[in-house]
Short mmCIF file of C-alpha atoms and ligand atoms in Angstrom, two decimals:
data_model
loop_
_atom_site.label_atom_id
_atom_site.label_comp_id
_atom_site.label_asym_id
_atom_site.label_seq_id
_atom_site.Cartn_x
_atom_site.Cartn_y
_atom_site.Cartn_z
CA MET A 1 36.15 6.72 26.06
CA LYS A 2 33.80 4.33 24.27
CA THR A 3 32.79 1.25 26.27
CA TYR A 4 31.79 -2.09 24.81
CA PRO A 5 29.12 -4.43 26.21
CA ALA A 6 30.35 -7.58 27.97
CA GLU A 7 29.37 -11.01 26.67
CA PRO A 8 25.65 -11.49 27.46
CA PHE A 9 26.13 -15.26 27.81
CA ARG A 10 27.92 -17.90 29.90
CA ILE A 11 30.16 -20.48 28.21
CA LYS A 12 29.12 -24.09 28.89
CA MET A 13 31.11 -26.07 26.32
CA VAL A 14 34.42 -25.32 24.62
CA GLU A 15 36.33 -26.43 21.53
CA MET A 16 40.12 -26.91 21.65
CA PRO A 17 41.79 -25.99 18.32
CA ASN A 18 45.40 -26.90 17.44
CA ILE A 19 47.90 -24.13 18.06
CA LEU A 20 50.44 -24.55 15.26
CA THR A 21 53.93 -23.09 15.08
CA LYS A 22 54.68 -20.54 12.36
CA GLU A 23 56.63 -23.19 10.38
CA GLU A 24 53.63 -25.54 10.54
CA ARG A 25 51.33 -22.74 9.39
CA ILE A 26 53.60 -21.98 6.41
CA GLU A 27 53.31 -25.65 5.38
CA ALA A 28 49.53 -25.71 5.98
CA ILE A 29 48.79 -22.67 3.81
CA LYS A 30 51.10 -23.97 1.06
CA THR A 31 49.22 -27.31 1.09
CA ALA A 32 45.97 -25.32 0.91
CA GLY A 33 47.16 -23.60 -2.32
CA TYR A 34 47.25 -20.26 -0.41
CA ASN A 35 43.45 -20.38 -0.26
CA THR A 36 42.09 -20.03 3.28
CA PHE A 37 38.93 -21.97 2.25
CA GLN A 38 41.19 -25.01 1.82
CA LEU A 39 42.72 -24.95 5.32
CA LYS A 40 41.68 -27.50 7.93
CA SER A 41 39.46 -25.88 10.53
CA GLU A 42 41.38 -27.50 13.39
CA ASP A 43 44.54 -25.73 12.18
CA CYS A 44 42.95 -22.29 12.63
CA TYR A 45 43.31 -20.93 16.14
CA ILE A 46 40.85 -18.08 15.56
CA ASP A 47 38.57 -18.84 12.63
CA LEU A 48 37.21 -15.63 11.11
CA LEU A 49 36.64 -17.13 7.65
CA THR A 50 32.91 -16.60 7.92
CA ASP A 51 29.99 -15.96 10.23
CA SER A 52 27.97 -18.43 8.17
CA GLY A 53 26.92 -21.56 10.04
CA THR A 54 29.61 -20.93 12.64
CA ASN A 55 27.23 -19.67 15.33
CA ALA A 56 27.32 -21.11 18.86
CA MET A 57 23.84 -22.33 19.69
CA SER A 58 22.22 -21.73 23.07
CA ASP A 59 21.26 -24.40 25.63
CA ARG A 60 17.65 -23.95 24.51
CA GLN A 61 18.55 -24.58 20.90
CA TRP A 62 20.51 -27.71 21.84
CA ALA A 63 17.51 -28.85 23.88
CA GLY A 64 15.38 -28.15 20.79
CA LEU A 65 17.53 -30.62 18.82
CA MET A 66 16.25 -33.38 21.10
CA MET A 67 12.69 -32.45 20.15
CA GLY A 68 13.23 -33.11 16.44
CA ASP A 69 10.23 -34.63 14.69
CA GLU A 70 11.93 -36.40 11.79
CA ALA A 71 8.76 -37.39 9.92
CA TYR A 72 9.09 -37.19 6.14
CA ALA A 73 6.07 -34.92 5.98
CA GLY A 74 4.24 -32.63 8.40
CA SER A 75 6.97 -32.27 11.05
CA ARG A 76 5.84 -30.25 14.07
CA ASN A 77 9.20 -28.44 13.97
CA TRP A 78 8.27 -27.08 10.55
CA ALA A 79 5.01 -25.79 12.02
CA HIS A 80 7.08 -24.03 14.70
CA LEU A 81 9.56 -22.55 12.21
CA GLU A 82 6.82 -21.43 9.80
CA ALA A 83 4.84 -19.75 12.59
CA THR A 84 8.00 -18.03 13.88
CA VAL A 85 8.94 -16.62 10.46
CA LYS A 86 5.38 -15.34 10.01
CA GLU A 87 5.38 -13.76 13.47
CA TYR A 88 8.86 -12.20 13.38
CA TYR A 89 9.21 -11.33 9.68
CA GLY A 90 5.57 -10.81 8.76
CA TYR A 91 5.33 -12.75 5.48
CA LYS A 92 2.24 -14.78 4.56
CA TYR A 93 4.00 -17.80 3.02
CA VAL A 94 7.26 -19.59 3.80
CA VAL A 95 9.11 -22.32 1.89
CA PRO A 96 12.02 -24.03 3.69
CA THR A 97 15.40 -24.56 2.00
CA HIS A 98 18.64 -26.21 3.11
CA GLN A 99 20.44 -22.82 3.18
CA GLY A 100 20.34 -19.39 1.56
CA ARG A 101 21.43 -20.38 -1.93
CA GLY A 102 18.62 -22.96 -2.10
CA ALA A 103 16.18 -20.06 -1.69
CA GLU A 104 18.11 -17.97 -4.25
CA ASN A 105 17.88 -20.80 -6.76
CA ILE A 106 14.08 -21.07 -6.41
CA LEU A 107 13.53 -17.29 -6.44
CA SER A 108 15.71 -16.85 -9.54
CA GLN A 109 14.03 -19.73 -11.38
CA ILE A 110 10.59 -18.26 -10.73
CA MET A 111 11.35 -14.59 -11.38
CA CYS A 112 14.18 -14.38 -13.95
CA LYS A 113 13.98 -14.99 -17.67
CA PRO A 114 16.65 -14.52 -20.37
CA GLY A 115 17.29 -10.86 -21.13
CA CYS A 116 15.93 -9.49 -17.85
CA TYR A 117 17.79 -7.24 -15.39
CA VAL A 118 18.01 -7.67 -11.63
CA PRO A 119 19.24 -4.60 -9.77
CA GLY A 120 20.76 -4.95 -6.32
CA ASN A 121 22.60 -2.94 -3.69
CA MET A 122 25.97 -4.47 -4.60
CA TYR A 123 26.39 -8.02 -5.84
CA PHE A 124 26.75 -11.10 -3.68
CA THR A 125 28.53 -14.15 -5.08
CA THR A 126 25.88 -16.89 -4.82
CA THR A 127 22.97 -14.48 -5.36
CA ARG A 128 24.36 -13.12 -8.64
CA PHE A 129 25.31 -16.62 -9.73
CA HIS A 130 21.69 -17.83 -9.56
CA GLN A 131 20.37 -14.68 -11.25
CA GLU A 132 22.85 -15.06 -14.12
CA ALA A 133 22.28 -18.83 -14.37
CA ASN A 134 18.63 -17.99 -15.11
CA GLY A 135 19.45 -15.48 -17.84
CA ALA A 136 19.40 -12.22 -15.86
CA THR A 137 21.97 -9.42 -15.92
CA PHE A 138 22.86 -7.95 -12.54
CA ARG A 139 23.01 -4.14 -12.17
CA ASP A 140 24.51 -2.46 -9.12
CA VAL A 141 22.30 0.37 -7.79
CA ILE A 142 23.99 0.97 -4.44
CA ILE A 143 25.10 4.52 -3.59
CA ASP A 144 28.59 5.33 -4.94
CA GLU A 145 29.98 5.89 -1.45
CA ALA A 146 29.61 2.16 -0.71
CA HIS A 147 32.52 1.47 -3.07
CA ASP A 148 34.86 3.79 -1.16
CA SER A 149 36.40 2.32 1.99
CA GLU A 150 37.09 5.72 3.60
CA ILE A 151 33.69 7.40 3.44
CA ASP A 152 31.92 7.12 6.79
CA LEU A 153 28.13 7.12 6.41
CA PRO A 154 25.52 5.64 8.77
CA PHE A 155 23.65 3.81 5.98
CA LYS A 156 26.22 3.01 3.34
CA GLY A 157 24.11 0.11 2.00
CA ASN A 158 21.34 2.37 0.68
CA VAL A 159 19.96 2.13 -2.84
CA ASP A 160 20.66 5.15 -5.04
CA LEU A 161 17.12 5.89 -6.26
CA LYS A 162 18.48 7.90 -9.20
CA LYS A 163 20.46 4.86 -10.38
CA MET A 164 17.34 2.72 -10.02
CA GLN A 165 15.24 5.22 -11.99
CA ALA A 166 17.94 5.41 -14.68
CA LEU A 167 17.87 1.62 -15.06
CA ILE A 168 14.07 1.67 -15.38
CA ASP A 169 14.36 4.39 -18.07
CA GLU A 170 17.10 2.46 -19.89
CA VAL A 171 15.69 -1.09 -20.00
CA GLY A 172 12.00 -0.62 -19.14
CA ALA A 173 10.26 -1.70 -15.95
CA GLU A 174 8.80 -4.71 -17.75
CA ASN A 175 12.33 -6.13 -18.02
CA ILE A 176 13.05 -5.78 -14.30
CA PRO A 177 11.22 -8.58 -12.45
CA TYR A 178 12.49 -7.57 -9.03
CA LEU A 179 15.07 -5.65 -7.07
CA CYS A 180 17.19 -7.66 -4.65
CA LEU A 181 17.85 -5.60 -1.53
CA ALA A 182 20.50 -6.95 0.84
CA ILE A 183 20.07 -5.94 4.48
CA THR A 184 22.96 -5.57 5.45
CA VAL A 185 25.32 -5.47 2.45
CA ASN A 186 27.93 -8.16 2.93
CA LEU A 187 30.57 -7.16 0.39
CA ALA A 188 30.35 -3.46 1.23
CA GLY A 189 31.54 -4.36 4.72
CA GLY A 190 28.25 -5.31 6.39
CA GLN A 191 26.75 -1.86 5.78
CA PRO A 192 23.09 -1.31 6.70
CA VAL A 193 20.16 0.15 4.75
CA SER A 194 18.04 2.81 6.45
CA MET A 195 14.31 2.36 7.01
CA ALA A 196 13.67 5.52 5.01
CA ASN A 197 15.58 4.10 2.05
CA MET A 198 13.68 0.79 2.23
CA ARG A 199 10.40 2.70 2.27
CA GLU A 200 11.37 4.94 -0.68
CA THR A 201 12.83 2.09 -2.70
CA TYR A 202 9.66 0.06 -2.25
CA ALA A 203 7.49 3.01 -3.26
CA LEU A 204 9.53 3.56 -6.45
CA CYS A 205 9.40 -0.12 -7.35
CA GLN A 206 5.67 -0.38 -6.65
CA LYS A 207 5.03 2.62 -8.88
CA HIS A 208 6.64 0.70 -11.76
CA GLY A 209 5.27 -2.75 -10.95
CA ILE A 210 8.68 -4.08 -9.89
CA LYS A 211 8.78 -6.50 -6.94
CA VAL A 212 11.23 -6.10 -4.05
CA PHE A 213 12.86 -9.18 -2.53
CA TYR A 214 15.17 -8.80 0.43
CA ASP A 215 18.26 -10.85 1.02
CA CYS A 216 17.51 -10.82 4.74
CA THR A 217 20.46 -12.97 5.79
CA ARG A 218 21.71 -10.33 8.28
CA CYS A 219 18.42 -8.48 8.89
CA VAL A 220 18.75 -8.32 12.68
CA GLU A 221 22.14 -6.62 12.42
CA ASN A 222 20.51 -4.12 10.05
CA ALA A 223 17.70 -3.54 12.57
CA TYR A 224 20.24 -2.80 15.33
CA PHE A 225 21.86 -0.09 13.20
CA ILE A 226 18.45 1.45 12.51
CA LYS A 227 17.73 1.49 16.25
CA ILE A 228 20.96 3.28 17.16
CA ARG A 229 21.38 5.50 14.09
CA GLU A 230 18.03 6.43 12.56
CA GLU A 231 15.79 9.09 14.04
CA GLY A 232 12.55 7.77 15.50
CA TYR A 233 13.69 4.22 16.23
CA ALA A 234 15.60 4.47 19.52
CA ASP A 235 12.57 3.42 21.58
CA LYS A 236 11.36 0.65 19.30
CA THR A 237 12.22 -3.00 19.96
CA ILE A 238 14.39 -4.95 17.52
CA LYS A 239 11.35 -7.13 16.74
CA GLU A 240 9.24 -4.08 15.86
CA ILE A 241 11.98 -2.70 13.62
CA VAL A 242 12.47 -6.04 11.85
CA LEU A 243 8.73 -6.27 11.17
CA GLU A 244 8.59 -2.75 9.77
CA MET A 245 11.61 -3.43 7.54
CA PHE A 246 9.91 -6.44 5.98
CA SER A 247 6.68 -4.52 5.38
CA TYR A 248 8.51 -2.70 2.53
CA SER A 249 9.07 -5.87 0.50
CA ASP A 250 7.25 -8.63 -1.37
CA GLY A 251 9.38 -11.47 -0.08
CA ALA A 252 12.83 -12.52 1.04
CA THR A 253 15.56 -15.13 0.84
CA MET A 254 17.19 -16.11 4.11
CA SER A 255 20.35 -17.94 5.06
CA GLY A 256 19.56 -19.06 8.61
CA LYS A 257 23.28 -19.72 9.08
CA LYS A 258 23.77 -16.04 9.94
CA ASP A 259 21.01 -14.16 11.81
CA GLY A 260 19.05 -17.39 12.33
CA LEU A 261 21.73 -18.36 14.87
CA VAL A 262 22.02 -21.92 13.54
CA ASN A 263 24.56 -24.03 11.68
CA ILE A 264 22.38 -24.87 8.67
CA GLY A 265 19.03 -23.81 7.21
CA GLY A 266 17.23 -21.21 5.15
CA PHE A 267 13.94 -20.23 3.57
CA LEU A 268 12.18 -18.28 0.84
CA ALA A 269 9.24 -16.18 2.04
CA MET A 270 6.66 -14.18 0.11
CA ASN A 271 3.20 -12.61 0.24
CA ASP A 272 1.94 -13.70 -3.18
CA GLU A 273 -0.03 -16.96 -3.22
CA ASP A 274 0.67 -17.83 -6.87
CA MET A 275 4.37 -17.45 -6.31
CA TYR A 276 4.11 -19.61 -3.20
CA ILE A 277 2.45 -22.40 -5.21
CA LYS A 278 5.29 -22.24 -7.78
CA ALA A 279 7.94 -22.26 -5.03
CA ARG A 280 6.32 -25.32 -3.42
CA GLU A 281 6.51 -27.07 -6.78
CA LEU A 282 10.21 -26.28 -7.17
CA VAL A 283 11.22 -27.02 -3.60
CA VAL A 284 10.34 -30.71 -3.99
CA VAL A 285 12.67 -30.90 -7.00
CA TYR A 286 15.70 -29.23 -5.41
CA GLU A 287 15.40 -29.33 -1.63
CA GLY A 288 12.78 -31.79 -0.31
CA MET A 289 9.19 -31.72 0.96
CA PRO A 290 7.68 -28.26 1.65
CA SER A 291 7.68 -29.28 5.31
CA TYR A 292 11.47 -29.63 5.58
CA GLY A 293 13.23 -28.33 2.43
CA GLY A 294 16.55 -30.03 3.14
CA MET A 295 16.58 -29.44 6.89
CA THR A 296 16.12 -32.09 9.56
CA GLY A 297 13.31 -31.61 12.07
CA ARG A 298 15.89 -30.78 14.76
CA ASP A 299 17.52 -28.15 12.53
CA MET A 300 14.15 -26.47 12.08
CA GLU A 301 13.49 -26.45 15.82
CA ALA A 302 16.87 -24.82 16.56
CA PHE A 303 16.25 -22.32 13.74
CA ALA A 304 12.85 -21.28 15.14
CA ILE A 305 14.41 -20.71 18.57
CA GLY A 306 17.39 -18.89 17.00
CA ILE A 307 15.17 -16.39 15.16
CA LYS A 308 13.63 -15.38 18.49
CA GLU A 309 16.94 -15.20 20.39
CA ALA A 310 18.54 -13.05 17.70
CA CYS A 311 15.94 -10.33 18.32
CA ARG A 312 16.97 -9.92 21.96
CA PHE A 313 18.59 -6.52 22.33
CA GLU A 314 21.47 -7.57 24.61
CA TYR A 315 22.46 -10.29 22.13
CA ILE A 316 22.52 -8.09 19.02
CA GLN A 317 24.11 -5.15 20.82
CA HIS A 318 27.07 -7.28 21.93
CA ARG A 319 27.34 -8.95 18.52
CA VAL A 320 27.63 -5.70 16.56
CA GLU A 321 29.70 -3.81 19.14
CA GLN A 322 32.24 -6.66 19.32
CA CYS A 323 32.89 -6.07 15.61
CA ALA A 324 33.29 -2.34 16.32
CA TYR A 325 35.80 -3.14 19.09
CA LEU A 326 38.11 -4.97 16.69
CA GLY A 327 37.71 -2.27 14.05
CA ASP A 328 38.38 0.55 16.50
CA LYS A 329 41.61 -1.12 17.70
CA LEU A 330 42.87 -1.55 14.14
CA GLU A 331 41.94 1.96 13.15
CA ALA A 332 43.68 3.44 16.20
CA ALA A 333 46.89 1.72 15.01
CA GLY A 334 46.54 3.15 11.50
CA VAL A 335 45.55 -0.10 9.78
CA PRO A 336 43.38 0.66 6.70
CA ILE A 337 39.87 -0.76 7.14
CA VAL A 338 36.48 -0.22 5.54
CA ARG A 339 34.65 2.52 7.42
CA PRO A 340 32.33 2.46 9.24
CA VAL A 341 32.63 -1.03 10.75
CA GLY A 342 29.60 -3.10 9.72
CA GLY A 343 27.50 -5.70 11.47
CA HIS A 344 29.33 -8.98 10.92
CA GLY A 345 33.04 -8.24 10.91
CA VAL A 346 35.88 -5.95 9.97
CA PHE A 347 37.10 -5.59 6.39
CA LEU A 348 40.78 -4.74 5.79
CA ASP A 349 41.43 -2.53 2.76
CA ALA A 350 43.99 -4.79 1.07
CA ARG A 351 45.05 -2.28 -1.60
CA LYS A 352 46.04 0.24 1.05
CA PHE A 353 47.54 -2.47 3.27
CA LEU A 354 49.74 -3.79 0.42
CA PRO A 355 50.14 -0.77 -1.89
CA HIS A 356 53.15 -2.31 -3.63
CA LEU A 357 50.91 -5.02 -5.21
CA THR A 358 48.72 -4.44 -8.30
CA GLN A 359 45.15 -5.79 -8.25
CA GLU A 360 46.34 -8.59 -10.60
CA GLN A 361 48.77 -9.67 -7.86
CA LEU A 362 45.70 -10.35 -5.72
CA PRO A 363 46.42 -8.23 -2.64
CA ALA A 364 43.43 -9.51 -0.66
CA GLN A 365 44.16 -13.18 -1.34
CA THR A 366 47.80 -12.54 -0.43
CA LEU A 367 46.94 -10.70 2.76
CA ALA A 368 44.55 -13.43 3.93
CA ALA A 369 47.28 -16.07 3.40
CA HIS A 370 49.87 -14.00 5.27
CA LEU A 371 47.58 -13.20 8.17
CA TYR A 372 47.20 -16.95 8.66
CA ILE A 373 50.97 -17.47 8.54
CA GLU A 374 51.53 -14.63 11.01
CA SER A 375 48.89 -15.58 13.56
CA GLY A 376 46.78 -18.67 12.83
CA VAL A 377 43.82 -16.33 12.26
CA ARG A 378 41.78 -17.45 9.24
CA SER A 379 40.09 -14.72 7.17
CA MET A 380 38.49 -14.54 3.71
CA GLU A 381 39.37 -12.75 0.46
CA ARG A 382 36.58 -10.47 -0.74
CA GLY A 383 38.07 -8.81 -3.80
CA MET A 384 38.87 -9.68 -7.39
CA VAL A 385 39.02 -13.44 -6.77
CA SER A 386 35.52 -13.48 -5.24
CA ALA A 387 34.15 -11.15 -7.94
CA GLY A 388 34.87 -13.67 -10.74
CA ARG A 389 34.60 -12.95 -14.45
CA ASP A 390 32.09 -11.09 -16.63
CA LYS A 391 29.66 -13.68 -18.03
CA ILE A 392 29.91 -12.24 -21.56
CA THR A 393 33.46 -10.89 -22.02
CA GLY A 394 35.20 -13.37 -19.70
CA GLU A 395 37.27 -10.50 -18.27
CA ASN A 396 37.92 -10.34 -14.53
CA HIS A 397 35.48 -8.15 -12.61
CA LYS A 398 37.70 -5.60 -10.83
CA PRO A 399 35.83 -4.39 -7.76
CA LYS A 400 36.91 -1.11 -6.24
CA LEU A 401 36.79 -2.76 -2.84
CA GLU A 402 39.62 -5.28 -2.53
CA THR A 403 39.17 -6.52 1.01
CA VAL A 404 40.05 -9.19 3.54
CA ARG A 405 37.09 -10.00 5.74
CA LEU A 406 37.56 -10.77 9.41
CA THR A 407 34.11 -12.24 10.01
CA ILE A 408 33.13 -12.76 13.61
CA PRO A 409 31.07 -15.87 14.38
CA ARG A 410 28.15 -15.18 16.72
CA ARG A 411 28.62 -15.96 20.45
CA VAL A 412 31.93 -17.80 19.81
CA TYR A 413 34.85 -15.48 20.59
CA THR A 414 35.67 -13.11 23.43
CA TYR A 415 37.26 -9.67 23.46
CA ALA A 416 40.62 -11.34 24.26
CA HIS A 417 40.43 -13.15 20.91
CA MET A 418 39.81 -9.77 19.25
CA ASP A 419 42.91 -8.39 21.00
CA ILE A 420 45.10 -11.20 19.67
CA THR A 421 43.69 -10.74 16.18
CA ALA A 422 44.28 -6.99 16.26
CA ASP A 423 47.87 -7.39 17.54
CA ALA A 424 48.70 -9.88 14.77
CA ILE A 425 47.30 -7.60 12.06
CA ILE A 426 49.10 -4.55 13.45
CA ASN A 427 52.36 -6.52 13.48
CA LEU A 428 51.81 -7.70 9.91
CA TYR A 429 51.07 -4.13 8.85
CA LYS A 430 54.44 -3.00 10.22
CA ASN A 431 56.20 -5.70 8.15
CA ARG A 432 54.05 -5.48 5.02
CA ASP A 433 56.74 -4.41 2.53
CA SER A 434 58.28 -7.88 2.21
CA ILE A 435 54.99 -9.62 1.25
CA ARG A 436 54.93 -10.96 -2.35
CA GLY A 437 51.77 -11.25 -4.45
CA LEU A 438 49.94 -14.39 -5.60
CA LYS A 439 48.63 -15.70 -8.94
CA PHE A 440 46.08 -18.39 -9.87
CA VAL A 441 47.45 -21.87 -10.60
CA TYR A 442 43.95 -23.39 -10.73
CA GLU A 443 40.86 -21.33 -11.50
CA PRO A 444 37.45 -23.07 -11.33
CA PRO A 445 34.82 -21.80 -13.81
CA MET A 446 32.13 -21.01 -11.22
CA LEU A 447 32.33 -19.37 -7.76
CA ARG A 448 36.08 -19.73 -8.16
CA PHE A 449 37.10 -18.46 -4.73
CA PHE A 450 35.96 -21.63 -2.95
CA ASN A 451 38.28 -24.13 -4.68
CA ALA A 452 40.94 -22.02 -6.45
CA ARG A 453 44.66 -22.61 -5.87
CA PHE A 454 47.42 -20.00 -5.91
CA ASP A 455 51.21 -19.64 -5.77
CA TYR A 456 53.61 -16.71 -5.50
CA CYS A 457 54.03 -14.59 -8.68
N1 LIG B 1 27.44 -15.91 2.83
C1 LIG B 1 29.58 -15.66 3.78
O1 LIG B 1 30.59 -16.18 4.23
C2 LIG B 1 28.84 -17.97 3.07
C3 LIG B 1 29.34 -18.37 1.75
S1 LIG B 1 30.60 -17.37 1.02
C4 LIG B 1 30.00 -17.23 -0.56
O2 LIG B 1 29.36 -14.44 3.82
C5 LIG B 1 24.33 -13.36 1.61
C6 LIG B 1 24.33 -11.90 1.86
C7 LIG B 1 25.32 -14.16 2.13
C8 LIG B 1 25.32 -15.57 1.85
C9 LIG B 1 26.35 -16.41 2.29
C10 LIG B 1 24.26 -16.08 1.06
C11 LIG B 1 24.17 -17.54 0.75
C12 LIG B 1 23.31 -15.24 0.56
N2 LIG B 1 23.37 -13.89 0.85
O3 LIG B 1 25.67 -19.72 2.38
O4 LIG B 1 23.86 -20.51 0.92
O5 LIG B 1 26.26 -13.62 2.90
O6 LIG B 1 23.41 -20.15 3.31
O7 LIG B 1 23.75 -18.24 1.88
C13 LIG B 1 28.55 -16.51 3.20
P1 LIG B 1 24.21 -19.74 2.13
#
């Protein structure tokens, strides 16, 4: 029987959420317009909305907060963060941003121009938004298997090199400023990219003069999968693997709120000096001085410490295997999930969970709302609502994967919380036939999933 690693930490401080009755939860989700983003955090017993900014910091990080140098310019905490990114990720230049999308904004403004194409291994909401806002068209070049929840592959986030070559042949390399490679792939279920695929993708892009920028938000989770799944890496440290991964790229955007083990922060990193000068010019317009970029000195100190802690093997092993534990329990009970379980949570296959609903009846949005009613567990829709509309035709994007994401915050929950979550989902699955679908009653024009409101069809 598979065993799972115990928590490699001791709990020093706790948070006491409200435990609502089912009637109270029905009222709460109705008030929230059946959108889990609109629920009050204190009304969510187990909050699996996101792993973004929800990390529990260590005693050393909290101590680091007291060492914040809040000078407007030249903070020593920036020097610490910059040196840490260079040491752990290997890039020559780093520009701080308040979070990941701040880095995406600057990257897209520098690299994209109207009419260009930006390929990626599956879209991500904020990333594609900034590319499109700067005139680019996104093209998905992930392997086909990533769009199928049942296919079990070790590196389901890989780029399909044939798709990439076909795009180059179709639009010309001169119209592809860069490829955005997500490591891991969030919307595919947290699926990793293999080292071999990173190496080959970089070689293909270099041959055609196309840059490669990583979305390295969950890069440590990706490194763990390489260590346990890819030949030749079992004896390497996580830090060595991370450094090798980044050597096959020209730069990266980072949301520190995930694998940076902090509650806020991000950066844009690169090796090209001219690009760095441009990014420094833009960061003062959108984020702040190049020595803080929207973060406080104390945030930067905690971030620098978090980057180092995340590369400790016992931490990342527990983090990823805790996700597997929840997934394995659900799978054993026959609940349809995206296989294999990825690095940051478990994704329910909402179409298979609620087969009586059409995609227009928003099965993932509906399932997320009902899971909250059933259990007080908050999750997130990752299907048609998140995918938004085509920027030219205005039609809904209809992703093959219509999922509900149970995202596990880092160092926050125990295996007992996973048991409760699994039991609630299994119970809901047994009673799924009576669940009615939802429709939009308010649809915002951009990134609609955050603020949309719904009601029953
Ligand atoms: N991800 C998540 O819950 C938070 C916002 S939901 C749209 O998964 C990737 C792969 C992400 C990501 C945020 C960002 C943006 C970029 N890339 O939230 O701006 O998963 O720090 O990062 C969320 P920021």
